mmCIF file of C-alpha atoms in Angstrom:
data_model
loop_
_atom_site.group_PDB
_atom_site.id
_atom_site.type_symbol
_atom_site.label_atom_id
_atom_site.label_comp_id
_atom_site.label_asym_id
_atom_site.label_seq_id
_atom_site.Cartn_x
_atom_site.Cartn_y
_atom_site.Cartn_z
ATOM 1 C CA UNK A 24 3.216 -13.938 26.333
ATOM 2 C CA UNK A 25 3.464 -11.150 28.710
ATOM 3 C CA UNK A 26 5.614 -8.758 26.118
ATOM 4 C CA UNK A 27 2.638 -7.098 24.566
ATOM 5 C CA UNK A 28 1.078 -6.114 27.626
ATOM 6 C CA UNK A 29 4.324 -4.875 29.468
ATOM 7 C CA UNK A 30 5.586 -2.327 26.039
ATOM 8 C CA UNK A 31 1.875 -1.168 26.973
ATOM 9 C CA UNK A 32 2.387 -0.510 30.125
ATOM 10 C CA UNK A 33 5.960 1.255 30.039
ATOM 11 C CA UNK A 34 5.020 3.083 26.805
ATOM 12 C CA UNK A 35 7.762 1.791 24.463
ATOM 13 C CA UNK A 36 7.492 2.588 20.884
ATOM 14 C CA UNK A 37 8.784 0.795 17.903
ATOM 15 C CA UNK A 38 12.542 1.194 17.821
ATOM 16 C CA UNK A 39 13.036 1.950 21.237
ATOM 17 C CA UNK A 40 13.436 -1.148 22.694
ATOM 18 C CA UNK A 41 16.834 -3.464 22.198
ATOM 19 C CA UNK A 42 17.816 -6.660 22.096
ATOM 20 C CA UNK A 43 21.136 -8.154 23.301
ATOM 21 C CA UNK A 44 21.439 -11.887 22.284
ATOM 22 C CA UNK A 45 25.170 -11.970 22.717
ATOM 23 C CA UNK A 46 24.313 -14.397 25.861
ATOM 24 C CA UNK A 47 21.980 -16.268 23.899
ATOM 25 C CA UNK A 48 21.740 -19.956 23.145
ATOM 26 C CA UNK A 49 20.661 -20.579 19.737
ATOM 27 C CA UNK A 50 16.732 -21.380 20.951
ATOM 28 C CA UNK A 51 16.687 -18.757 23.407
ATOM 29 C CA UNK A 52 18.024 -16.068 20.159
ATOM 30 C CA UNK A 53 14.956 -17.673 18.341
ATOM 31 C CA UNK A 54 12.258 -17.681 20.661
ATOM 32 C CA UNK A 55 13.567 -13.988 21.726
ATOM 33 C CA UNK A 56 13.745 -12.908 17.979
ATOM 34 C CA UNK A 57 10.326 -14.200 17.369
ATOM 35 C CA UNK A 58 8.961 -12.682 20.317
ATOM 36 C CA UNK A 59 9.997 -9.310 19.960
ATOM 37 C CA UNK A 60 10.339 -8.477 16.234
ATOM 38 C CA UNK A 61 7.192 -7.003 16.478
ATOM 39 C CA UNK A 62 8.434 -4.299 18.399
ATOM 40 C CA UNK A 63 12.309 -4.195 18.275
ATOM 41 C CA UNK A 64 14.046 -2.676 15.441
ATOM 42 C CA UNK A 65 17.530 -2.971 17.368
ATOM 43 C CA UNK A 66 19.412 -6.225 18.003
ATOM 44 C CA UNK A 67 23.296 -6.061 18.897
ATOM 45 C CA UNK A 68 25.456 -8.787 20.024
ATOM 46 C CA UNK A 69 29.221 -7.853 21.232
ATOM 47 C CA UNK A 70 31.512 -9.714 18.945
ATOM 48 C CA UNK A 71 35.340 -10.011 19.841
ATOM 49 C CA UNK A 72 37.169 -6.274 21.293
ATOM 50 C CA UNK A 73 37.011 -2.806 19.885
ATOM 51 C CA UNK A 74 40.301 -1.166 19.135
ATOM 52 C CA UNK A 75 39.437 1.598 21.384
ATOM 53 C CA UNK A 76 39.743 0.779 25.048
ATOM 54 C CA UNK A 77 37.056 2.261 27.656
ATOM 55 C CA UNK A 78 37.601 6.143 28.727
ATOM 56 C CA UNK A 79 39.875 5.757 31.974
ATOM 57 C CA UNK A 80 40.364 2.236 31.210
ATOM 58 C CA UNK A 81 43.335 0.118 29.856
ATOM 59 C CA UNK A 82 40.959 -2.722 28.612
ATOM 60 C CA UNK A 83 39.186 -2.567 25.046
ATOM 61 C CA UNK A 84 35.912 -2.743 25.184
ATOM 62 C CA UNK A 85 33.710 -5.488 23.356
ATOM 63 C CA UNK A 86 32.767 -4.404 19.912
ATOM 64 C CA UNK A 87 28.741 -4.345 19.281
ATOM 65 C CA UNK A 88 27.366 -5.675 16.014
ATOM 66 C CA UNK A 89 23.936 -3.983 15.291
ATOM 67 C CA UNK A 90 21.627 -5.424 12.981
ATOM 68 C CA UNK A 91 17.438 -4.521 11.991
ATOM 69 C CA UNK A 92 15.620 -7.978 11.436
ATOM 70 C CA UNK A 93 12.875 -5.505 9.638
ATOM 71 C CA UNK A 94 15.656 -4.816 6.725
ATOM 72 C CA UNK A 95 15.347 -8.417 6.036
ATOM 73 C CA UNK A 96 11.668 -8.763 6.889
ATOM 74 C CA UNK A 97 10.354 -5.908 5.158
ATOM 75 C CA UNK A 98 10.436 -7.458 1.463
ATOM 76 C CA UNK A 99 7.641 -10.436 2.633
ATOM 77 C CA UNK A 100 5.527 -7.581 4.715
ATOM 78 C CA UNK A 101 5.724 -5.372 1.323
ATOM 79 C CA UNK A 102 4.652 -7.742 -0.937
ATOM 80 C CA UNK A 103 1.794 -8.183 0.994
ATOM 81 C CA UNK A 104 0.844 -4.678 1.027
ATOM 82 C CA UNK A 105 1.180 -4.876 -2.911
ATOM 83 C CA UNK A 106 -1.293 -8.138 -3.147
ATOM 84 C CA UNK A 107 -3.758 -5.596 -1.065
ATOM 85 C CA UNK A 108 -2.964 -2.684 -2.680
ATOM 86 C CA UNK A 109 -3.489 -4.709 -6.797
ATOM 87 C CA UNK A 110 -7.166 -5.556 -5.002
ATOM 88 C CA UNK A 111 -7.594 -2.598 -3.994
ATOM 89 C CA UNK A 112 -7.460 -2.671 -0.510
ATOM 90 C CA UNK A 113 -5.743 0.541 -0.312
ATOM 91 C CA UNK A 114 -5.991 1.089 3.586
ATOM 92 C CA UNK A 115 -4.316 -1.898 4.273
ATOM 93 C CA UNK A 116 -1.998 -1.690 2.206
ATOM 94 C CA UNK A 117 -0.874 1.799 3.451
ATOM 95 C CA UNK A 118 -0.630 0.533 7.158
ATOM 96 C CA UNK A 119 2.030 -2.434 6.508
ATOM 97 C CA UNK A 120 3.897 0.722 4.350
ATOM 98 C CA UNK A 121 3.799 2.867 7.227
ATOM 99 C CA UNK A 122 4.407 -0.165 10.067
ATOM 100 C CA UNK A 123 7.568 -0.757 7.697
ATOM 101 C CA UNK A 124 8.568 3.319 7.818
ATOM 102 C CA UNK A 125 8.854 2.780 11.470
ATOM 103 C CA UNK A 126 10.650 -0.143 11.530
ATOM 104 C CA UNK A 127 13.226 -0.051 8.728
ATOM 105 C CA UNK A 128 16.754 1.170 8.981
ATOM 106 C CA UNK A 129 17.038 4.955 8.041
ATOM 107 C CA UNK A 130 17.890 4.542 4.116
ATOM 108 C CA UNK A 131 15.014 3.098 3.506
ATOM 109 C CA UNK A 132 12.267 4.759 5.694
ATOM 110 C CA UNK A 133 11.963 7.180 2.711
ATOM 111 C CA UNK A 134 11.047 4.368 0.226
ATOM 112 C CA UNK A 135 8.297 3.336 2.910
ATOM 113 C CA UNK A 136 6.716 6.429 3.480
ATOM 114 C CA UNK A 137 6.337 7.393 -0.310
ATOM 115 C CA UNK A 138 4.702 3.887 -0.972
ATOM 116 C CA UNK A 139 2.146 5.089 2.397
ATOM 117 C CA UNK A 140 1.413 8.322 0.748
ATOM 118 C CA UNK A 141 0.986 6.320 -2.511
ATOM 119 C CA UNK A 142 -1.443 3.591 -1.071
ATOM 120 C CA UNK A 143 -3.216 6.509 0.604
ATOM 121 C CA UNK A 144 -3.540 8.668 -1.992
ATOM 122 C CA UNK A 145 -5.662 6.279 -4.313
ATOM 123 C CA UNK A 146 -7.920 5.620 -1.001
ATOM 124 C CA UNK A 147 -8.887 9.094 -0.908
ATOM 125 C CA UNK A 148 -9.329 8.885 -4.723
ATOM 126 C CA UNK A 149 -11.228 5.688 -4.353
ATOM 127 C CA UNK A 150 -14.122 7.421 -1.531
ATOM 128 C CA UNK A 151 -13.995 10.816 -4.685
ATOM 129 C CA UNK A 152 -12.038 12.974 -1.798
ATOM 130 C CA UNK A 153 -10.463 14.145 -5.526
ATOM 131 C CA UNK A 154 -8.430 17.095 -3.761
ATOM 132 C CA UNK A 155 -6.578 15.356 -1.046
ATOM 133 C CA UNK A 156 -5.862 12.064 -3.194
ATOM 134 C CA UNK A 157 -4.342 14.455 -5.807
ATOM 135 C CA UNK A 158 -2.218 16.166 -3.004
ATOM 136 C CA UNK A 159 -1.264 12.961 -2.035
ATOM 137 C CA UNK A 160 -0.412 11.341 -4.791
ATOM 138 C CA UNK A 161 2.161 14.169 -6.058
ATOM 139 C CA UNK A 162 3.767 14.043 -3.008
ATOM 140 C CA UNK A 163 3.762 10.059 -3.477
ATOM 141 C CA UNK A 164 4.990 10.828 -7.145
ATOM 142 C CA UNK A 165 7.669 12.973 -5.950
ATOM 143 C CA UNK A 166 9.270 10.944 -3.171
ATOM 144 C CA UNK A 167 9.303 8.189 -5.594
ATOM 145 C CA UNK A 168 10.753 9.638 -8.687
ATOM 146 C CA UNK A 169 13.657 10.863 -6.120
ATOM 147 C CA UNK A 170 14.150 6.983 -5.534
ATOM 148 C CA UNK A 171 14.007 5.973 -8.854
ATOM 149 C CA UNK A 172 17.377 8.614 -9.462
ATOM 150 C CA UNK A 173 19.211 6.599 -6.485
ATOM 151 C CA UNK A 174 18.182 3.306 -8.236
ATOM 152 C CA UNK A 175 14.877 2.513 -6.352
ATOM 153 C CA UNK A 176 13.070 -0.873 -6.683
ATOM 154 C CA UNK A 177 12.858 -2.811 -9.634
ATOM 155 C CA UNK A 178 9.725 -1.708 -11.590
ATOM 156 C CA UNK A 179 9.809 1.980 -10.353
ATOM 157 C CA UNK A 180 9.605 3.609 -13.214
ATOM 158 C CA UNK A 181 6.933 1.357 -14.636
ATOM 159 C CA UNK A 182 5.176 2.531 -11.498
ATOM 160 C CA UNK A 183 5.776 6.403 -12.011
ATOM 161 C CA UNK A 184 4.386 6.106 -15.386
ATOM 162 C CA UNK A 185 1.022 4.959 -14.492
ATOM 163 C CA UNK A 186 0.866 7.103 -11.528
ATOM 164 C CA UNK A 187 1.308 10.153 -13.899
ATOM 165 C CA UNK A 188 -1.236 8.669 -15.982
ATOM 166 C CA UNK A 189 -3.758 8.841 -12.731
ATOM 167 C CA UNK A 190 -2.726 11.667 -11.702
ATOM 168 C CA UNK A 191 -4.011 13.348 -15.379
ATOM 169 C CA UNK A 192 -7.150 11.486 -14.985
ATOM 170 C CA UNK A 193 -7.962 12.547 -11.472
ATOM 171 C CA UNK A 194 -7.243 16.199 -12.490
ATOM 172 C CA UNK A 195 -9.874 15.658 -15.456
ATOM 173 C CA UNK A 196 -11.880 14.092 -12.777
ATOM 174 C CA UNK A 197 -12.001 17.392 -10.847
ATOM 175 C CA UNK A 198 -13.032 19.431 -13.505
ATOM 176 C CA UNK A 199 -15.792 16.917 -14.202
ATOM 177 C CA UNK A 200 -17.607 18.577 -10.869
ATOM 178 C CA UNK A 201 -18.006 21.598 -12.145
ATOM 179 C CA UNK A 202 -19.028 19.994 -15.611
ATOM 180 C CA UNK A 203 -20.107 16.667 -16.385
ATOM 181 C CA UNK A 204 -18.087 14.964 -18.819
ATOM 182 C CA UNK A 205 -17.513 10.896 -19.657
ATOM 183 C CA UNK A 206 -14.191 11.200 -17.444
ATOM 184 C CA UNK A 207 -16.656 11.347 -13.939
ATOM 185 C CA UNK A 208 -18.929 8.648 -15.881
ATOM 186 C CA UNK A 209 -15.729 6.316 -16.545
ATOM 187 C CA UNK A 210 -14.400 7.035 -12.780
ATOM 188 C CA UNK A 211 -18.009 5.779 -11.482
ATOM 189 C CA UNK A 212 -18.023 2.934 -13.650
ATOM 190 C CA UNK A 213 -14.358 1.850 -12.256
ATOM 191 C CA UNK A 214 -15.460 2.690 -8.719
ATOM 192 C CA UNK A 215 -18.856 0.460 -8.825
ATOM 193 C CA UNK A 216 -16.739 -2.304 -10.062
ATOM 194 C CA UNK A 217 -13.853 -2.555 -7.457
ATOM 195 C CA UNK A 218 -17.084 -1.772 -5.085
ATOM 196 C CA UNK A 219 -18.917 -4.772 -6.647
ATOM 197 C CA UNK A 220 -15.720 -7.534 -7.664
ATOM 198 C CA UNK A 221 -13.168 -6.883 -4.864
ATOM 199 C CA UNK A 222 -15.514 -5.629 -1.944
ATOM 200 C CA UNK A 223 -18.513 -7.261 -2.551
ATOM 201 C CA UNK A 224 -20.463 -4.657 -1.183
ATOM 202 C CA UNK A 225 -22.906 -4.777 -4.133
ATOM 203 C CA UNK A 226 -25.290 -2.185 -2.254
ATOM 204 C CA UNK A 227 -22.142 0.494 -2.699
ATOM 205 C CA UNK A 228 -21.825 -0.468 -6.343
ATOM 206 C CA UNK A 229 -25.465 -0.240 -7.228
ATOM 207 C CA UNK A 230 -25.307 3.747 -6.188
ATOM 208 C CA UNK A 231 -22.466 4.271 -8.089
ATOM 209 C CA UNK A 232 -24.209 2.765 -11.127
ATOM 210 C CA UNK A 233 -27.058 4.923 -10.102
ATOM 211 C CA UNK A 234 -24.885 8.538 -9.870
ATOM 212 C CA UNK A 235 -23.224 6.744 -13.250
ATOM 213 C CA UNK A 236 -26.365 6.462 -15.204
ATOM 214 C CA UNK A 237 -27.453 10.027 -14.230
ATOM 215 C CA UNK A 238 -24.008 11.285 -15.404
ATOM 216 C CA UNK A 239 -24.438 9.597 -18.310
ATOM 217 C CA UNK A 240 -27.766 10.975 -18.950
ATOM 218 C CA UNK A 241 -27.056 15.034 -18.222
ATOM 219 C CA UNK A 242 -23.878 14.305 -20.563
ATOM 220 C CA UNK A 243 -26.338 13.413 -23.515
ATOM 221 C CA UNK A 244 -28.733 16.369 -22.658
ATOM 222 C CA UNK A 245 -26.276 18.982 -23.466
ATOM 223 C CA UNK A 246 -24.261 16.830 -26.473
ATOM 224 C CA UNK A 247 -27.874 16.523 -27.893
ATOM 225 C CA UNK A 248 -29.895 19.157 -26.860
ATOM 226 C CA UNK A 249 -27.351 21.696 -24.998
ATOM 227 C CA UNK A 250 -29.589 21.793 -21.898
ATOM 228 C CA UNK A 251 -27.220 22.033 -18.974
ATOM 229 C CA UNK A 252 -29.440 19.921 -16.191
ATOM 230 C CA UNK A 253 -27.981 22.577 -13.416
ATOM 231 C CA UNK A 254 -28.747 25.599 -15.652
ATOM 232 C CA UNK A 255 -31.848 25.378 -17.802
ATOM 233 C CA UNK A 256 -33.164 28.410 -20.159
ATOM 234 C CA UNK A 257 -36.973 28.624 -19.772
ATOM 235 C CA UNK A 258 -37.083 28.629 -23.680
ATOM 236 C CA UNK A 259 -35.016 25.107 -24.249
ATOM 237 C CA UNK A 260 -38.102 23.373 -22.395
ATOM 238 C CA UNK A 261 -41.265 22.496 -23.759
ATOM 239 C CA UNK A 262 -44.248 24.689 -23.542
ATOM 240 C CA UNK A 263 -45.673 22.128 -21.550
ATOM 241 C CA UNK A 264 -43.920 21.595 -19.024
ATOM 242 C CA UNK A 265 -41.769 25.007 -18.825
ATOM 243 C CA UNK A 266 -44.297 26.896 -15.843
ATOM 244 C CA UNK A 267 -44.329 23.475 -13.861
ATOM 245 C CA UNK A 268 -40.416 22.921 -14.141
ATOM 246 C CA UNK A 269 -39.888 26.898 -13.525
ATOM 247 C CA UNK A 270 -41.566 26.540 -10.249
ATOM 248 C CA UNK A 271 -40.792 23.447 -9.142
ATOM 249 C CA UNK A 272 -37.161 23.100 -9.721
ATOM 250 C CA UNK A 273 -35.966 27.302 -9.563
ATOM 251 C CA UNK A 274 -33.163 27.488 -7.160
ATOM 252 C CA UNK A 275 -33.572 30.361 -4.349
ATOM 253 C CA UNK A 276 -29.968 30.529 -4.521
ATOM 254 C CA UNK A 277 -29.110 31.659 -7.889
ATOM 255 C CA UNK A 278 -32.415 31.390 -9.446
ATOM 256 C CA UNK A 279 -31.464 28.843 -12.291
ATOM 257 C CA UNK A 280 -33.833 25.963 -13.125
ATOM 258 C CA UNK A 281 -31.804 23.051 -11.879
ATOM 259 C CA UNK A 282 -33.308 18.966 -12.765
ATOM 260 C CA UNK A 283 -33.055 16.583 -9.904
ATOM 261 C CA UNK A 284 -30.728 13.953 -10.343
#
């Protein structure tokens, strides 16, 4: 009960601190193992005698088996970060992924970290930071096709596809800011309903819907009329209107006639 508190105290970090059950009754292994597989990474028991005797010494040495409960515990942890990740609960998903970097034995930290970039990479896409997620997700893509060549998980090719798939549509996402196109429309329609069907936060969907309906809107003003809304010609207005809309809605930036939103 008192573990917690004391790694606090003394400032031990995951995979710093050891356990040797070679002295261990079977409940005492267990009630040790549960209690400090949270923070241990390291158990070793000394098994039988080492070849080698001791530098100055005539006696061998015990040998020490090493093992990392984490190698065996890391397949439950990960497939719940994938049940949070397929609901979109990429956050969550991205901190058992990086728990499990830390804790996992070196071959497979690289595996860990790669699915963390991943998980975070479609957050940042999911709250339209469009750059970052993009960085991320290469990087993600990257680390992941390079475990895919040394075998990787089942399925990880399956996964690489549709991550290159994303990663097209973010790009087309991107170029959406600069003009509107029915790629930002689609990505607004997606994000309202993870906002509105996973979340729940229905407040967060309905001004999605809102920015979605607008971008739906300027996208049929220039198909049918080719008014940009950011960049109006006096002359594609209607007499009128055209003074009132000139006056009201010139920027003092770069003096185009720009319609609210």
């Amino acid at each position: 009960r008192q573990l917690t508190e004391l790694l606090r105290n003394w400032q031990v970090q995951p995979g710093e601190l050891v356990v040797d059950y070679t002295e261990g009754t079977q409940s005492m292994v267990m009630a040790m193992a549960l209690a400090a597989s949270e923070y241990c990474t390291r158990f070793v028991f000394a098994s039988g005698e080492d070849h080698a005797p001791e530098a100055g010494k005539g006696e061998a040495a015990p040998a020490l088996l090493e093992s990392n409960p984490w190698d065996l515990k890391a397949g439950d942890e990960a497939r719940q970060a994938a049940v949070h990740f397929n609901q979109g609960r990429y956050t969550q998903a991205r901190l058992i992924f990086s728990r499990l970097q830390e804790r996992v034995s070196g071959g497979s930290k690289p595996l860990y970290k790669a699915l963390s970039d991943l998980a975070d990479g479609y957050n940042l896409w999911d709250v339209f930071q469009y750059q970052k997620g993009l960085e991320k997700l290469k990087v993600a893509k990257r680390a992941l096709e390079l475990s895919a060549v040394w075998g990787g998980p089942p399925g990880i090719r399956a996964i690489l596809a549709g991550v290159g798939e994303n990663l097209v549509f973010v790009e087309k996402v991107m170029m959406a800011q600069r003009r509107v196109d029915r790629t930002l429309f689609l990505d607004l329609m997606g994000n309202a309903k993870r906002r509105a069907e996973i979340a729940h936060h229905y407040e967060d969907a309905m001004v999605r819907l809102y920015r979605a309906l607008e971008a739906l809107a300027q996208i049929q003003l220039e198909n049918a009329c080719g008014i940009k809304s950011q960049d109006i010609r006096p002359e594609q207005l209607p007499e009128g209107v055209r003074e009132d809309y000139r006056q009201c809605f010139t920027s003092e930036l770069d003096g185009k006639i720009k319609l609210p939103l």
